[in-house]
Amino acid sequence: AQTVTQSQPEMSVQEAETVTLSCTYDTSENNYYLFWYKQPPSRQMILVIRQEAYKQQNATENRFSVNFQKAAKSFSLKISDSQLGDTAMYFCAFMKHAGNQFYFGTGTSLTVIP
Amino acid sequence: EAQVTQNPRYLITVTGKKLTVTCSQNMNHEYMSWYRQDPGLGLRQIYYSMNVEVTDKGDVPEGYKVSRKEKRNFPLILESPSPNQTSLYFCASSRDRATDTQYFGPGTRLTVL
């Protein structure tokens, strides 16, 4: 089985500042997909960003960007200009290119402080 | 409105009493999946389905059953619930595979006494 590790159970950041959430994963696959999902207090899961392992360019979605280090099996999420609405649980996730099973990490609870 | 619906949203039951949590999507998605969320464990996949009549086990399938008789519906069945199945359950769907954006339902909070 693949494993996804998020070593920061909780983090906080001042509004308008930048924060980075860490994620590492373990796989023997060469081609796969990585994701960050957000779960606000409403519990609704929302896709934040997706990265395909064969693409060297780091994915970016507005204020959200990733630092994908394939050799190190690291996939961190950077949130710039943090907003109060970014307060949520963030989950890193993995899926093999040739598979259909999905693996989530244990999550990082992010609080944006006004 | 495109959405994934789950029912019930909250359920308290007793050990051994069979129950079904329904999941329905109106986006004509091929892929559907069930997850359970537990504190400190994140979300874990229970079962998934690539299409009608095609289902596969995820990481934690023990104690659960699913069926996919229609494209839009993917019910989760607990034949004999036990207290360790107390959890928050999410259904999700995506267009073709989980590599596409997964749309999640609102969650079902299940308590087994």
Tab-separated table of N, CA and C in Angstrom, chain B:
chain	number	residue	atom	x	y	z
B	1	GLU	N	-28.437	21.862	-9.967
B	1	GLU	CA	-27.130	22.052	-9.334
B	1	GLU	C	-26.406	20.709	-9.264
B	2	ALA	N	-25.145	20.700	-9.700
B	2	ALA	CA	-24.343	19.486	-9.651
B	2	ALA	C	-24.014	19.163	-8.198
B	3	GLN	N	-24.306	17.950	-7.787
B	3	GLN	CA	-24.039	17.631	-6.400
B	3	GLN	C	-24.028	16.135	-6.145
B	4	VAL	N	-23.451	15.813	-4.986
B	4	VAL	CA	-23.476	14.456	-4.446
B	4	VAL	C	-24.290	14.529	-3.153
B	5	THR	N	-25.290	13.705	-3.055
B	5	THR	CA	-26.132	13.720	-1.863
B	5	THR	C	-25.974	12.410	-1.100
B	6	GLN	N	-26.041	12.518	0.204
B	6	GLN	CA	-25.958	11.356	1.078
B	6	GLN	C	-27.125	11.401	2.061
B	7	ASN	N	-27.633	10.228	2.359
B	7	ASN	CA	-28.678	10.120	3.383
B	7	ASN	C	-28.529	8.811	4.152
B	8	PRO	N	-28.734	8.881	5.478
B	8	PRO	CA	-29.017	10.100	6.245
B	8	PRO	C	-27.743	10.901	6.518
B	9	ARG	N	-27.883	12.084	7.046
B	9	ARG	CA	-26.728	12.887	7.424
B	9	ARG	C	-26.210	12.480	8.808
B	10	TYR	N	-27.117	12.057	9.640
B	10	TYR	CA	-26.753	11.614	10.990
B	10	TYR	C	-27.526	10.339	11.290
B	11	LEU	N	-26.852	9.400	11.933
B	11	LEU	CA	-27.516	8.141	12.273
B	11	LEU	C	-26.891	7.567	13.534
B	12	ILE	N	-27.758	7.234	14.477
B	12	ILE	CA	-27.339	6.513	15.668
B	12	ILE	C	-28.044	5.167	15.637
B	13	THR	N	-27.275	4.093	15.759
B	13	THR	CA	-27.865	2.771	15.692
B	13	THR	C	-27.215	1.866	16.739
B	14	VAL	N	-27.636	0.631	16.756
B	14	VAL	CA	-27.094	-0.319	17.726
B	14	VAL	C	-26.339	-1.429	17.006
B	15	THR	N	-25.468	-2.050	17.724
B	15	THR	CA	-24.662	-3.131	17.162
B	15	THR	C	-25.536	-4.208	16.526
B	16	GLY	N	-25.179	-4.584	15.296
B	16	GLY	CA	-25.859	-5.688	14.627
B	16	GLY	C	-27.071	-5.334	13.798
B	17	LYS	N	-27.524	-4.111	13.864
B	17	LYS	CA	-28.715	-3.722	13.112
B	17	LYS	C	-28.318	-3.200	11.730
B	18	LYS	N	-28.664	-3.956	10.712
B	18	LYS	CA	-28.262	-3.619	9.347
B	18	LYS	C	-28.702	-2.222	8.954
B	19	LEU	N	-27.813	-1.518	8.236
B	19	LEU	CA	-28.164	-0.187	7.775
B	19	LEU	C	-27.565	0.076	6.400
B	20	THR	N	-28.170	1.021	5.713
B	20	THR	CA	-27.687	1.455	4.395
B	20	THR	C	-27.577	2.966	4.381
B	21	VAL	N	-26.439	3.453	3.900
B	21	VAL	CA	-26.255	4.880	3.666
B	21	VAL	C	-26.295	5.084	2.153
B	22	THR	N	-27.202	5.918	1.717
B	22	THR	CA	-27.346	6.107	0.272
B	22	THR	C	-26.443	7.231	-0.223
B	23	CYS	N	-26.049	7.112	-1.469
B	23	CYS	CA	-25.247	8.128	-2.133
B	23	CYS	C	-25.745	8.254	-3.559
B	24	SER	N	-25.957	9.479	-3.984
B	24	SER	CA	-26.442	9.705	-5.336
B	24	SER	C	-25.767	10.933	-5.924
B	25	GLN	N	-25.403	10.835	-7.214
B	25	GLN	CA	-24.805	11.985	-7.902
B	25	GLN	C	-25.567	12.255	-9.194
B	26	ASN	N	-25.638	13.536	-9.551
B	26	ASN	CA	-26.405	13.924	-10.737
B	26	ASN	C	-25.518	14.458	-11.855
B	27	MET	N	-24.248	14.044	-11.857
B	27	MET	CA	-23.295	14.575	-12.830
B	27	MET	C	-22.900	13.547	-13.888
B	28	ASN	N	-23.550	12.405	-13.881
B	28	ASN	CA	-23.248	11.335	-14.834
B	28	ASN	C	-21.796	10.860	-14.711
B	29	HIS	N	-21.302	10.876	-13.486
B	29	HIS	CA	-19.924	10.463	-13.249
B	29	HIS	C	-19.767	8.957	-13.279
B	30	GLU	N	-18.607	8.524	-13.792
B	30	GLU	CA	-18.319	7.096	-13.858
B	30	GLU	C	-17.807	6.578	-12.503
B	31	TYR	N	-16.915	7.346	-11.888
B	31	TYR	CA	-16.207	6.890	-10.687
B	31	TYR	C	-16.939	7.353	-9.439
B	32	MET	N	-17.166	6.413	-8.506
B	32	MET	CA	-17.725	6.759	-7.209
B	32	MET	C	-16.949	6.020	-6.138
B	33	SER	N	-16.953	6.604	-4.945
B	33	SER	CA	-16.105	6.053	-3.887
B	33	SER	C	-16.685	6.364	-2.525
B	34	TRP	N	-16.391	5.504	-1.552
B	34	TRP	CA	-16.743	5.745	-0.166
B	34	TRP	C	-15.474	5.844	0.668
B	35	TYR	N	-15.479	6.822	1.604
B	35	TYR	CA	-14.379	7.021	2.526
B	35	TYR	C	-14.953	7.108	3.939
B	36	ARG	N	-14.114	6.743	4.893
B	36	ARG	CA	-14.437	7.045	6.271
B	36	ARG	C	-13.350	7.943	6.846
B	37	GLN	N	-13.769	8.870	7.690
B	37	GLN	CA	-12.829	9.810	8.291
B	37	GLN	C	-12.837	9.635	9.794
B	38	ASP	N	-11.672	9.392	10.361
B	38	ASP	CA	-11.517	9.217	11.796
B	38	ASP	C	-10.405	10.122	12.294
B	39	PRO	N	-10.548	10.675	13.490
B	39	PRO	CA	-9.528	11.593	14.027
B	39	PRO	C	-8.142	10.940	14.055
B	40	GLY	N	-7.170	11.663	13.535
B	40	GLY	CA	-5.799	11.158	13.548
B	40	GLY	C	-5.481	10.165	12.446
B	41	LEU	N	-6.499	9.742	11.710
B	41	LEU	CA	-6.284	8.760	10.638
B	41	LEU	C	-6.586	9.328	9.263
B	42	GLY	N	-7.117	10.515	9.195
B	42	GLY	CA	-7.470	11.092	7.902
B	42	GLY	C	-8.643	10.363	7.271
B	43	LEU	N	-8.681	10.376	5.955
B	43	LEU	CA	-9.719	9.658	5.224
B	43	LEU	C	-9.129	8.366	4.677
B	44	ARG	N	-9.900	7.327	4.795
B	44	ARG	CA	-9.476	6.034	4.259
B	44	ARG	C	-10.559	5.507	3.313
B	45	GLN	N	-10.111	4.986	2.198
B	45	GLN	CA	-11.052	4.533	1.179
B	45	GLN	C	-11.606	3.162	1.536
B	46	ILE	N	-12.915	3.025	1.421
B	46	ILE	CA	-13.573	1.767	1.776
B	46	ILE	C	-13.788	0.922	0.518
B	47	TYR	N	-14.500	1.467	-0.430
B	47	TYR	CA	-14.763	0.833	-1.718
B	47	TYR	C	-14.821	1.918	-2.776
B	48	TYR	N	-14.596	1.494	-4.017
B	48	TYR	CA	-14.797	2.402	-5.131
B	48	TYR	C	-15.397	1.640	-6.304
B	49	SER	N	-15.910	2.405	-7.239
B	49	SER	CA	-16.568	1.805	-8.397
B	49	SER	C	-16.210	2.591	-9.637
B	50	MET	N	-15.751	1.873	-10.643
B	50	MET	CA	-15.372	2.525	-11.897
B	50	MET	C	-16.570	2.697	-12.819
B	51	ASN	N	-17.599	1.877	-12.625
B	51	ASN	CA	-18.766	1.965	-13.496
B	51	ASN	C	-19.844	1.031	-12.946
B	52	VAL	N	-20.964	0.997	-13.608
B	52	VAL	CA	-22.047	0.126	-13.173
B	52	VAL	C	-21.568	-1.312	-13.100
B	53	GLU	N	-21.894	-1.960	-11.993
B	53	GLU	CA	-21.556	-3.368	-11.740
B	53	GLU	C	-20.058	-3.622	-11.569
B	54	VAL	N	-19.259	-2.573	-11.466
B	54	VAL	CA	-17.817	-2.730	-11.256
B	54	VAL	C	-17.432	-2.061	-9.942
B	55	THR	N	-17.093	-2.874	-8.945
B	55	THR	CA	-16.677	-2.327	-7.654
B	55	THR	C	-15.382	-2.995	-7.207
B	56	ASP	N	-14.603	-2.259	-6.409
B	56	ASP	CA	-13.326	-2.790	-5.922
B	56	ASP	C	-13.084	-2.330	-4.499
B	57	LYS	N	-12.315	-3.133	-3.779
B	57	LYS	CA	-12.007	-2.805	-2.394
B	57	LYS	C	-10.983	-1.688	-2.320
B	58	GLY	N	-11.175	-0.842	-1.312
B	58	GLY	CA	-10.164	0.148	-0.984
B	58	GLY	C	-9.291	-0.364	0.140
B	59	ASP	N	-8.872	0.537	0.996
B	59	ASP	CA	-7.969	0.176	2.089
B	59	ASP	C	-8.648	-0.539	3.245
B	60	VAL	N	-9.904	-0.195	3.523
B	60	VAL	CA	-10.585	-0.705	4.715
B	60	VAL	C	-11.976	-1.232	4.390
B	61	PRO	N	-12.079	-2.300	3.592
B	61	PRO	CA	-13.399	-2.777	3.164
B	61	PRO	C	-14.120	-3.698	4.154
B	62	GLU	N	-13.399	-4.178	5.177
B	62	GLU	CA	-13.989	-5.177	6.060
B	62	GLU	C	-15.205	-4.618	6.782
B	63	GLY	N	-16.298	-5.371	6.736
B	63	GLY	CA	-17.515	-4.978	7.422
B	63	GLY	C	-18.453	-4.135	6.583
B	64	TYR	N	-18.080	-3.886	5.338
B	64	TYR	CA	-18.895	-3.057	4.443
B	64	TYR	C	-19.196	-3.796	3.147
B	65	LYS	N	-20.321	-3.426	2.557
B	65	LYS	CA	-20.663	-3.889	1.214
B	65	LYS	C	-21.131	-2.689	0.413
B	66	VAL	N	-20.991	-2.788	-0.901
B	66	VAL	CA	-21.490	-1.748	-1.792
B	66	VAL	C	-22.133	-2.422	-2.995
B	67	SER	N	-22.895	-1.632	-3.723
B	67	SER	CA	-23.435	-2.097	-4.996
B	67	SER	C	-23.515	-0.912	-5.941
B	68	ARG	N	-23.455	-1.201	-7.218
B	68	ARG	CA	-23.572	-0.128	-8.225
B	68	ARG	C	-24.458	-0.659	-9.350
B	69	LYS	N	-25.737	-0.629	-9.096
B	69	LYS	CA	-26.705	-1.128	-10.078
B	69	LYS	C	-27.101	-0.043	-11.067
B	70	GLU	N	-26.978	1.192	-10.634
B	70	GLU	CA	-27.257	2.324	-11.509
B	70	GLU	C	-26.063	3.253	-11.431
B	71	LYS	N	-25.845	3.998	-12.497
B	71	LYS	CA	-24.692	4.872	-12.544
B	71	LYS	C	-24.729	5.924	-11.446
B	72	ARG	N	-25.876	6.454	-11.136
B	72	ARG	CA	-25.963	7.579	-10.225
B	72	ARG	C	-25.906	7.184	-8.749
B	73	ASN	N	-26.173	5.929	-8.427
B	73	ASN	CA	-26.284	5.530	-7.017
B	73	ASN	C	-25.190	4.556	-6.585
B	74	PHE	N	-24.737	4.740	-5.365
B	74	PHE	CA	-23.665	3.884	-4.844
B	74	PHE	C	-23.871	3.729	-3.340
B	75	PRO	N	-24.807	2.897	-2.922
B	75	PRO	CA	-25.089	2.756	-1.493
B	75	PRO	C	-24.014	1.980	-0.737
B	76	LEU	N	-23.834	2.369	0.503
B	76	LEU	CA	-22.901	1.680	1.414
B	76	LEU	C	-23.738	0.902	2.421
B	77	ILE	N	-23.460	-0.375	2.539
B	77	ILE	CA	-24.256	-1.260	3.376
B	77	ILE	C	-23.398	-1.797	4.518
B	78	LEU	N	-23.923	-1.670	5.732
B	78	LEU	CA	-23.285	-2.285	6.884
B	78	LEU	C	-24.228	-3.384	7.351
B	79	GLU	N	-23.864	-4.632	7.075
B	79	GLU	CA	-24.745	-5.772	7.366
B	79	GLU	C	-24.912	-5.974	8.874
B	80	SER	N	-23.838	-5.823	9.610
B	80	SER	CA	-23.875	-6.018	11.058
B	80	SER	C	-22.934	-5.003	11.699
B	81	PRO	N	-23.397	-3.778	11.863
B	81	PRO	CA	-22.511	-2.714	12.345
B	81	PRO	C	-21.936	-3.010	13.721
B	82	SER	N	-20.712	-2.540	13.911
B	82	SER	CA	-20.065	-2.676	15.215
B	82	SER	C	-19.564	-1.297	15.651
B	83	PRO	N	-19.296	-1.119	16.943
B	83	PRO	CA	-18.866	0.206	17.432
B	83	PRO	C	-17.641	0.759	16.724
B	84	ASN	N	-16.755	-0.103	16.233
B	84	ASN	CA	-15.562	0.422	15.549
B	84	ASN	C	-15.874	0.970	14.156
B	85	GLN	N	-17.131	0.901	13.758
B	85	GLN	CA	-17.537	1.528	12.507
B	85	GLN	C	-18.163	2.906	12.749
B	86	THR	N	-18.154	3.342	13.989
B	86	THR	CA	-18.545	4.713	14.299
B	86	THR	C	-17.546	5.643	13.627
B	87	SER	N	-18.057	6.519	12.771
B	87	SER	CA	-17.161	7.335	11.965
B	87	SER	C	-17.963	8.361	11.179
B	88	LEU	N	-17.224	9.208	10.462
B	88	LEU	CA	-17.820	10.147	9.514
B	88	LEU	C	-17.567	9.581	8.118
B	89	TYR	N	-18.629	9.381	7.357
B	89	TYR	CA	-18.520	8.743	6.053
B	89	TYR	C	-18.786	9.747	4.933
B	90	PHE	N	-17.943	9.669	3.917
B	90	PHE	CA	-18.100	10.523	2.743
B	90	PHE	C	-18.211	9.679	1.487
B	91	CYS	N	-19.149	10.067	0.660
B	91	CYS	CA	-19.250	9.536	-0.686
B	91	CYS	C	-18.673	10.583	-1.632
B	92	ALA	N	-18.058	10.132	-2.708
B	92	ALA	CA	-17.482	11.059	-3.678
B	92	ALA	C	-17.669	10.508	-5.083
B	93	SER	N	-17.669	11.398	-6.048
B	93	SER	CA	-17.743	10.951	-7.433
B	93	SER	C	-16.823	11.824	-8.282
B	94	SER	N	-16.378	11.250	-9.401
B	94	SER	CA	-15.588	12.024	-10.363
B	94	SER	C	-15.885	11.509	-11.755
B	95	ARG	N	-15.513	12.305	-12.733
B	95	ARG	CA	-15.946	12.055	-14.097
B	95	ARG	C	-15.523	10.682	-14.599
B	96	ASP	N	-14.211	10.390	-14.543
B	96	ASP	CA	-13.740	9.096	-15.049
B	96	ASP	C	-12.981	8.308	-13.990
B	97	ARG	N	-12.048	8.978	-13.341
B	97	ARG	CA	-11.240	8.336	-12.325
B	97	ARG	C	-11.039	9.336	-11.192
B	98	ALA	N	-10.428	8.851	-10.124
B	98	ALA	CA	-10.186	9.752	-8.988
B	98	ALA	C	-9.119	10.788	-9.313
B	99	THR	N	-8.434	10.645	-10.462
B	99	THR	CA	-7.483	11.681	-10.853
B	99	THR	C	-8.212	12.944	-11.310
B	100	ASP	N	-9.452	12.778	-11.741
B	100	ASP	CA	-10.281	13.955	-11.990
B	100	ASP	C	-10.732	14.523	-10.651
B	101	THR	N	-11.212	15.702	-10.644
B	101	THR	CA	-11.695	16.304	-9.404
B	101	THR	C	-12.779	15.429	-8.797
B	102	GLN	N	-12.585	15.076	-7.540
B	102	GLN	CA	-13.612	14.325	-6.830
B	102	GLN	C	-14.562	15.315	-6.159
B	103	TYR	N	-15.844	15.082	-6.336
B	103	TYR	CA	-16.869	15.893	-5.689
B	103	TYR	C	-17.414	15.072	-4.523
B	104	PHE	N	-17.354	15.668	-3.363
B	104	PHE	CA	-17.733	14.956	-2.158
B	104	PHE	C	-19.143	15.318	-1.702
B	105	GLY	N	-19.786	14.337	-1.114
B	105	GLY	CA	-21.047	14.580	-0.458
B	105	GLY	C	-20.827	15.296	0.872
B	106	PRO	N	-21.901	15.632	1.566
B	106	PRO	CA	-21.792	16.409	2.810
B	106	PRO	C	-21.372	15.582	4.016
B	107	GLY	N	-21.321	14.278	3.872
B	107	GLY	CA	-20.904	13.422	4.983
B	107	GLY	C	-22.078	12.856	5.766
B	108	THR	N	-21.861	11.678	6.317
B	108	THR	CA	-22.841	11.018	7.188
B	108	THR	C	-22.138	10.664	8.487
B	109	ARG	N	-22.649	11.209	9.573
B	109	ARG	CA	-22.068	10.914	10.890
B	109	ARG	C	-22.802	9.706	11.457
B	110	LEU	N	-22.070	8.583	11.580
B	110	LEU	CA	-22.664	7.337	12.069
B	110	LEU	C	-22.118	7.001	13.448
B	111	THR	N	-23.021	6.708	14.368
B	111	THR	CA	-22.646	6.239	15.702
B	111	THR	C	-23.266	4.876	15.918
B	112	VAL	N	-22.427	3.893	16.250
B	112	VAL	CA	-22.911	2.543	16.532
B	112	VAL	C	-22.703	2.271	18.018
B	113	LEU	N	-23.800	2.057	18.714
B	113	LEU	CA	-23.724	1.849	20.175
B	113	LEU	C	-23.579	0.378	20.514
